[in-house]
CSV table of C-alpha atoms in Angstrom, one decimal:
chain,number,residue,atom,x,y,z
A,1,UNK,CA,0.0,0.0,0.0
A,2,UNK,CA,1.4,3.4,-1.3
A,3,UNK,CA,2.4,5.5,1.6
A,4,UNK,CA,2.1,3.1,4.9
A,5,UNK,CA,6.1,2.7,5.1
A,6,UNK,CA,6.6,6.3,6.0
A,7,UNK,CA,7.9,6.9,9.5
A,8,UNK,CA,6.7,10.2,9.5
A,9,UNK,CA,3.7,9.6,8.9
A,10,UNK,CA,3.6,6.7,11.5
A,11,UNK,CA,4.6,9.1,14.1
A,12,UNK,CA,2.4,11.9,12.9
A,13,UNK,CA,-0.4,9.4,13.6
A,14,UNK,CA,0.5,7.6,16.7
A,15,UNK,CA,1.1,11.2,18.2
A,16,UNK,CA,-2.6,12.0,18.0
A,17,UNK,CA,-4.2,12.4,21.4
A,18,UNK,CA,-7.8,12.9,22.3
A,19,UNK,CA,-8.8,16.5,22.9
A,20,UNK,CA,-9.3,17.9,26.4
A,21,UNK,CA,-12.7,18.5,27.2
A,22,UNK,CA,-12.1,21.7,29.0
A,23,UNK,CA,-10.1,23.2,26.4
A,24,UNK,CA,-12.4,22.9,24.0
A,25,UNK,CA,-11.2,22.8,19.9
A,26,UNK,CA,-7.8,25.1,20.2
A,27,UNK,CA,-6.0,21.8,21.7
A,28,UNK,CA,-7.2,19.8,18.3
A,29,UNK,CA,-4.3,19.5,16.1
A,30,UNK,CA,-6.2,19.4,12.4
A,31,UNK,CA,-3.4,19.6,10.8
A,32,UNK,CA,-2.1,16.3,11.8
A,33,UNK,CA,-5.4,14.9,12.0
A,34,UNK,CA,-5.7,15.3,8.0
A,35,UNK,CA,-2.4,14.2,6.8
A,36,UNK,CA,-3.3,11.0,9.2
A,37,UNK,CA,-6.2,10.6,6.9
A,38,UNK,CA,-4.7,11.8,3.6
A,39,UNK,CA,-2.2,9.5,4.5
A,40,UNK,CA,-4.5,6.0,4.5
A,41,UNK,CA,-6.4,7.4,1.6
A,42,UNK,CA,-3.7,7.8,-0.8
A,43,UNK,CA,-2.3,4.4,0.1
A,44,UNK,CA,-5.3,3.5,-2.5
A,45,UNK,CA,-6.1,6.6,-4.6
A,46,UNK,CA,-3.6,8.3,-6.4
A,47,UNK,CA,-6.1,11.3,-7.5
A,48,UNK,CA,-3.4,12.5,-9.8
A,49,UNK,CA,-3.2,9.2,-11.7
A,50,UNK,CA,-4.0,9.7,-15.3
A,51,UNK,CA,-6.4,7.1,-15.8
A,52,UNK,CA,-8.2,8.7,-12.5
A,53,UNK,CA,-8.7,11.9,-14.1
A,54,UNK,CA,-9.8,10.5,-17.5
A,55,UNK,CA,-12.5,8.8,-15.5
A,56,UNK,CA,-13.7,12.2,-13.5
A,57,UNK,CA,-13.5,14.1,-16.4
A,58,UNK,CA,-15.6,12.2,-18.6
A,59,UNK,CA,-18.2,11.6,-15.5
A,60,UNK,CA,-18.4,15.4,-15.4
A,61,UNK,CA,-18.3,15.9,-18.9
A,62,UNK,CA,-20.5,13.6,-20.3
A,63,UNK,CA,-24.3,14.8,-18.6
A,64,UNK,CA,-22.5,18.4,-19.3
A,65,UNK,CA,-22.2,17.8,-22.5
A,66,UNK,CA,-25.9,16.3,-23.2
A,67,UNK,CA,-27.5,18.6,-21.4
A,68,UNK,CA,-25.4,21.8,-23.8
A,69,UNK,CA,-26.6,20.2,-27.1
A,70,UNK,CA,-29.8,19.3,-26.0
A,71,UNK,CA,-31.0,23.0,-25.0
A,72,UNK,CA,-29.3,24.2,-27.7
A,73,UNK,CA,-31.2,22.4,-29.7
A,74,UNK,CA,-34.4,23.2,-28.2
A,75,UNK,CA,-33.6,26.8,-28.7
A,76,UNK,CA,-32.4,26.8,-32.0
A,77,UNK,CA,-33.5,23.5,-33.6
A,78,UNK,CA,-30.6,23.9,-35.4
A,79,UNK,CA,-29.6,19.8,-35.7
A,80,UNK,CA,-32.7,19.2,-36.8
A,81,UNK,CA,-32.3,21.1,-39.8
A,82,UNK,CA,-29.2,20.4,-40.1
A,83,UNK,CA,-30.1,16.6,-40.2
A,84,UNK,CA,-33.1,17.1,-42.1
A,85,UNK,CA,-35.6,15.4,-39.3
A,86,UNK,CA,-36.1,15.9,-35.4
A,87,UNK,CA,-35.9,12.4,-35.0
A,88,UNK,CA,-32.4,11.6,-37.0
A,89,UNK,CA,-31.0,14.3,-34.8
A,90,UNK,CA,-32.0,12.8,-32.2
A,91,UNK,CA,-30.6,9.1,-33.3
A,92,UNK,CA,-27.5,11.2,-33.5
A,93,UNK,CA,-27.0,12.4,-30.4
A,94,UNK,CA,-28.1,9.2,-28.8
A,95,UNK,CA,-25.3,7.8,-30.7
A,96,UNK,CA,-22.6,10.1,-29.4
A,97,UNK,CA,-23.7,9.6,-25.7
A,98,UNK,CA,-23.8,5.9,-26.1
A,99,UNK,CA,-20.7,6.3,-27.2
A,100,UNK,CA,-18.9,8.7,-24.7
A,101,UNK,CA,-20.5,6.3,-22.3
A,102,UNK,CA,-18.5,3.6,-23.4
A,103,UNK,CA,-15.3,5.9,-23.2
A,104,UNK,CA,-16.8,6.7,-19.7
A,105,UNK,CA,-16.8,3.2,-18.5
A,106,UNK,CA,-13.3,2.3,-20.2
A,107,UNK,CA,-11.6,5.0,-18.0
A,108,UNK,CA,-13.6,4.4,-15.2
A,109,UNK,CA,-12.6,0.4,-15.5
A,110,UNK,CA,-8.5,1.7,-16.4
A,111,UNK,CA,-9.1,4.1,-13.9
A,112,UNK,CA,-9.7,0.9,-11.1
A,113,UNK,CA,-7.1,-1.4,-12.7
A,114,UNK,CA,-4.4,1.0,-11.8
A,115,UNK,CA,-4.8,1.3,-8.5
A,116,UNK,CA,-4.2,-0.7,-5.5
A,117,UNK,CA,-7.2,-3.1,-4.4
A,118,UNK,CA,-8.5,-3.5,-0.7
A,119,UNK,CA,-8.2,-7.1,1.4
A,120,UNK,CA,-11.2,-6.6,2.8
A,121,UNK,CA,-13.4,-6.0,-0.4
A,122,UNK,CA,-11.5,-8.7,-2.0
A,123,UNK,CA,-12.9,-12.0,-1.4
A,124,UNK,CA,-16.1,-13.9,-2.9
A,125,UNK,CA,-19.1,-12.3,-0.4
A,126,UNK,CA,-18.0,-8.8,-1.9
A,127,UNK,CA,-17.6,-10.1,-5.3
A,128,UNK,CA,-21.4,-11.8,-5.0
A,129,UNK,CA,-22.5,-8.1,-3.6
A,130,UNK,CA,-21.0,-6.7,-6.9
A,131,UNK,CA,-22.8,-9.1,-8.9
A,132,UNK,CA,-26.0,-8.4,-7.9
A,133,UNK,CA,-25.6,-5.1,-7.7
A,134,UNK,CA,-24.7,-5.2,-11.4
A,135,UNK,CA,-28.3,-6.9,-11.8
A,136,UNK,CA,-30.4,-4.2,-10.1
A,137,UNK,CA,-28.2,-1.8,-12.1
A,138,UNK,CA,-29.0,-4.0,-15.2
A,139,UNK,CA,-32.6,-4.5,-15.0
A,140,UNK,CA,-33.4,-0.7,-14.2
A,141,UNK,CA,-30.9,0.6,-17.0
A,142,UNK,CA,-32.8,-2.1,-19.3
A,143,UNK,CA,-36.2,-1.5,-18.1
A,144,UNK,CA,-35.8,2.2,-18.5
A,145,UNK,CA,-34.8,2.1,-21.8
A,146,UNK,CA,-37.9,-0.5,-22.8
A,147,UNK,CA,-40.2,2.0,-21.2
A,148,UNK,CA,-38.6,5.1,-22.8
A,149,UNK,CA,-37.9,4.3,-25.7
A,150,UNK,CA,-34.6,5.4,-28.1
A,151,UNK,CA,-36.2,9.2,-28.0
A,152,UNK,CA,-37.1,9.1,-24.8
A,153,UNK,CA,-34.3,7.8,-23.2
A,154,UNK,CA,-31.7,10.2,-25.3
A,155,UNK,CA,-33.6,13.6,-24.8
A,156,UNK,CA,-36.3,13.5,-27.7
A,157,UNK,CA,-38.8,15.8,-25.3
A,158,UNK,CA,-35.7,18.9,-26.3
A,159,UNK,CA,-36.3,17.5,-30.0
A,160,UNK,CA,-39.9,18.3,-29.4
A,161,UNK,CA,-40.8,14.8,-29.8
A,162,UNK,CA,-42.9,14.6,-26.7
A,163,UNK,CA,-45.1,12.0,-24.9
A,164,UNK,CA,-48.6,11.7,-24.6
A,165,UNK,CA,-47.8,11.3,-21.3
A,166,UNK,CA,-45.6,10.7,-18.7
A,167,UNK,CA,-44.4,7.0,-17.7
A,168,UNK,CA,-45.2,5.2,-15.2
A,169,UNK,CA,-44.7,1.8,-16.0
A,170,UNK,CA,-41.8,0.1,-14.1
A,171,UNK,CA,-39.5,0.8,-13.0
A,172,UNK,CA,-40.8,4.4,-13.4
A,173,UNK,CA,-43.4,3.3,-10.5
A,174,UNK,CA,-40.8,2.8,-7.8
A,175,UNK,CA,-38.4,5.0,-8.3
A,176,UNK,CA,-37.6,8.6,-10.1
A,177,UNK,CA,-34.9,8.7,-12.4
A,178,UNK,CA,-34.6,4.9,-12.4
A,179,UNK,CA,-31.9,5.5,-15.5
A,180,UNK,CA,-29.2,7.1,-13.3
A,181,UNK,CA,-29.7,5.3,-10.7
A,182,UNK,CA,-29.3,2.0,-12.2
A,183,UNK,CA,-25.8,3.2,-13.6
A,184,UNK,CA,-25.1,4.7,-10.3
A,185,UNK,CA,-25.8,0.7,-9.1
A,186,UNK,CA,-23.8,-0.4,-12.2
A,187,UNK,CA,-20.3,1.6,-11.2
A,188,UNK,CA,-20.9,0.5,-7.8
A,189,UNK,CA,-21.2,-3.2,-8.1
A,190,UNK,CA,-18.0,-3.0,-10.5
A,191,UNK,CA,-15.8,-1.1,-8.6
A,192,UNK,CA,-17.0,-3.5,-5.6
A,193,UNK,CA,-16.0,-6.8,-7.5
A,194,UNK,CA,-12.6,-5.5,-8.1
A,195,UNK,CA,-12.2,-4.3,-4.5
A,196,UNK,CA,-11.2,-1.1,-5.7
A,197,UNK,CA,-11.1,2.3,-3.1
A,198,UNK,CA,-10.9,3.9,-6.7
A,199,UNK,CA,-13.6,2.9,-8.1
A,200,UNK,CA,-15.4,3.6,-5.1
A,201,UNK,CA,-14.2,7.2,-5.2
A,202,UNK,CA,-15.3,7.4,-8.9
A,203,UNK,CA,-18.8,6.0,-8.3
A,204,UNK,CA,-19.3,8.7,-5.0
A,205,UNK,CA,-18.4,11.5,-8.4
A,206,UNK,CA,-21.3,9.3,-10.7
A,207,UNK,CA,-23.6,10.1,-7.9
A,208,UNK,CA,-22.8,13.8,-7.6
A,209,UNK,CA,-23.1,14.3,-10.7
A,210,UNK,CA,-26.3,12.5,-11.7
A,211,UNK,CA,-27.9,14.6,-8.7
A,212,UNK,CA,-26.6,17.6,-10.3
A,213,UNK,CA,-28.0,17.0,-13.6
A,214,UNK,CA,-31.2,16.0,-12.3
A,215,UNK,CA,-31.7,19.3,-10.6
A,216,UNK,CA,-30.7,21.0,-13.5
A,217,UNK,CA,-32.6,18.5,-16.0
A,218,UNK,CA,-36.1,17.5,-14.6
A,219,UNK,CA,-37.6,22.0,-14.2
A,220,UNK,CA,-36.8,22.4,-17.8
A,221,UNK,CA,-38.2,18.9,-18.7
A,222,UNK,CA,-41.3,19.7,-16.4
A,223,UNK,CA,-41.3,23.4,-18.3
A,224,UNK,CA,-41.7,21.6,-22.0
A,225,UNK,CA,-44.4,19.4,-20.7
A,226,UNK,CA,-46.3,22.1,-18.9
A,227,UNK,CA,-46.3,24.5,-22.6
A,228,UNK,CA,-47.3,21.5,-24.3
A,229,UNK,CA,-50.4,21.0,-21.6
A,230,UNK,CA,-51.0,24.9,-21.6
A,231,UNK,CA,-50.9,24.5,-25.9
A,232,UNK,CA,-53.1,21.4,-25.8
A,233,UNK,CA,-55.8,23.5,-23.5
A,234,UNK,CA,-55.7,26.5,-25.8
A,235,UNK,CA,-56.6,24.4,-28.9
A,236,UNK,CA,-59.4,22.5,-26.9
């Protein structure tokens, strides 16, 4: 493990004493308390590794990216001109965030494999956790995508190719964004069958980012569907 055979280090940590109650937080050394921790953690991570941040950056750049060409689009329609139809621009993009997906995964999989693994992740209980994880991250990715549809999955609604209305079918009907999730589950259960800290770390950054984009995604997705209802009511 990178980091656990330096002396300093050693004695920084074994020199930690509790705080006295009566002298409240000036007799806490933080200091030393973080290096003790920065010390354990980067016996796993490396955070400057390459491969590491390939995989952050194309977790943060990938919903980023998506969510850029898809309200530009709904701005401008300029992709559906420039393809000729709504619904080959949106096969398009579809197409480039399947794609950047897969990059995603590659560096997020690179990004595990060259790093240290943990003992106590790494034996079969934790491997079978991993497995099944990968199911339930499986079966909602799948089942979202049945219930979506291509358009629907890849942003159609900014496309203007809208629903009649909204789904509810599972997994839609026990959970909210059932598509992030499930590739929240997905990371997870990978990173857990290689007992890899890393991967860990990466999946916490899938998380934080698929909250973000869902805060920034579902009022302008609500918005479209509210004109269209406010349209529908005009012309009735």
């Amino acid at each position: 493990m990178r980091g656990s055979g330096d002396p300093g280090a050693e004695l920084m940590c074994s020199s930690l004493a509790g705080p006295d109650c009566c002298g409240g937080l000036d007799n806490i050394d933080f200091r030393q308390a973080d290096l003790c921790v920065m010390n354990w953690l980067l016996g796993y991570v490396d955070p400057s590794d390459p491969y590491f941040v390939a995989a952050v950056l194309t977790i943060a750049f990938n919903p980023l990216f998506w969510n850029v060409v898809a309200r530009w689009e709904q701005k401008t329609r300029k992709l559906s001109r420039a393809f000729g139809s709504p619904y080959l621009a949106c096969y398009a993009l579809g197409g480039a965030i399947v794609l950047l997906n897969v990059l995603r995964s590659h560096c997020f999989t690179q990004a595990m494999l060259s790093q240290p693994r943990m003992h106590s992740l790494d034996n079969p209980t934790a491997y079978l956790v991993g497995l099944a994880l990968l199911a339930v991250g499986g079966v909602l990715v799948l089942s979202s995508f049945f219930a979506l549809g291509f358009t629907g999955t890849f942003l159609g609604d900014y496309f203007g190719i809208l629903k009649e209305a909204r789904v509810t079918t599972f997994p839609f009907n026990i959970l909210d964004n059932p598509m992030y999730w499930g590739s929240t589950a997905n990371y997870l259960g990978w990173a857990v069958m290689h007992a890899s800290p890393a991967g860990l770390g990466l999946t916490a950054v899938v998380a934080l980012v698929y909250v973000i984009a869902i805060l920034y995604e579902e009022p302008f997705t609500a918005e479209i569907y509210r004109r269209k209802s406010s349209q529908l009511r005009k012309r009735s």
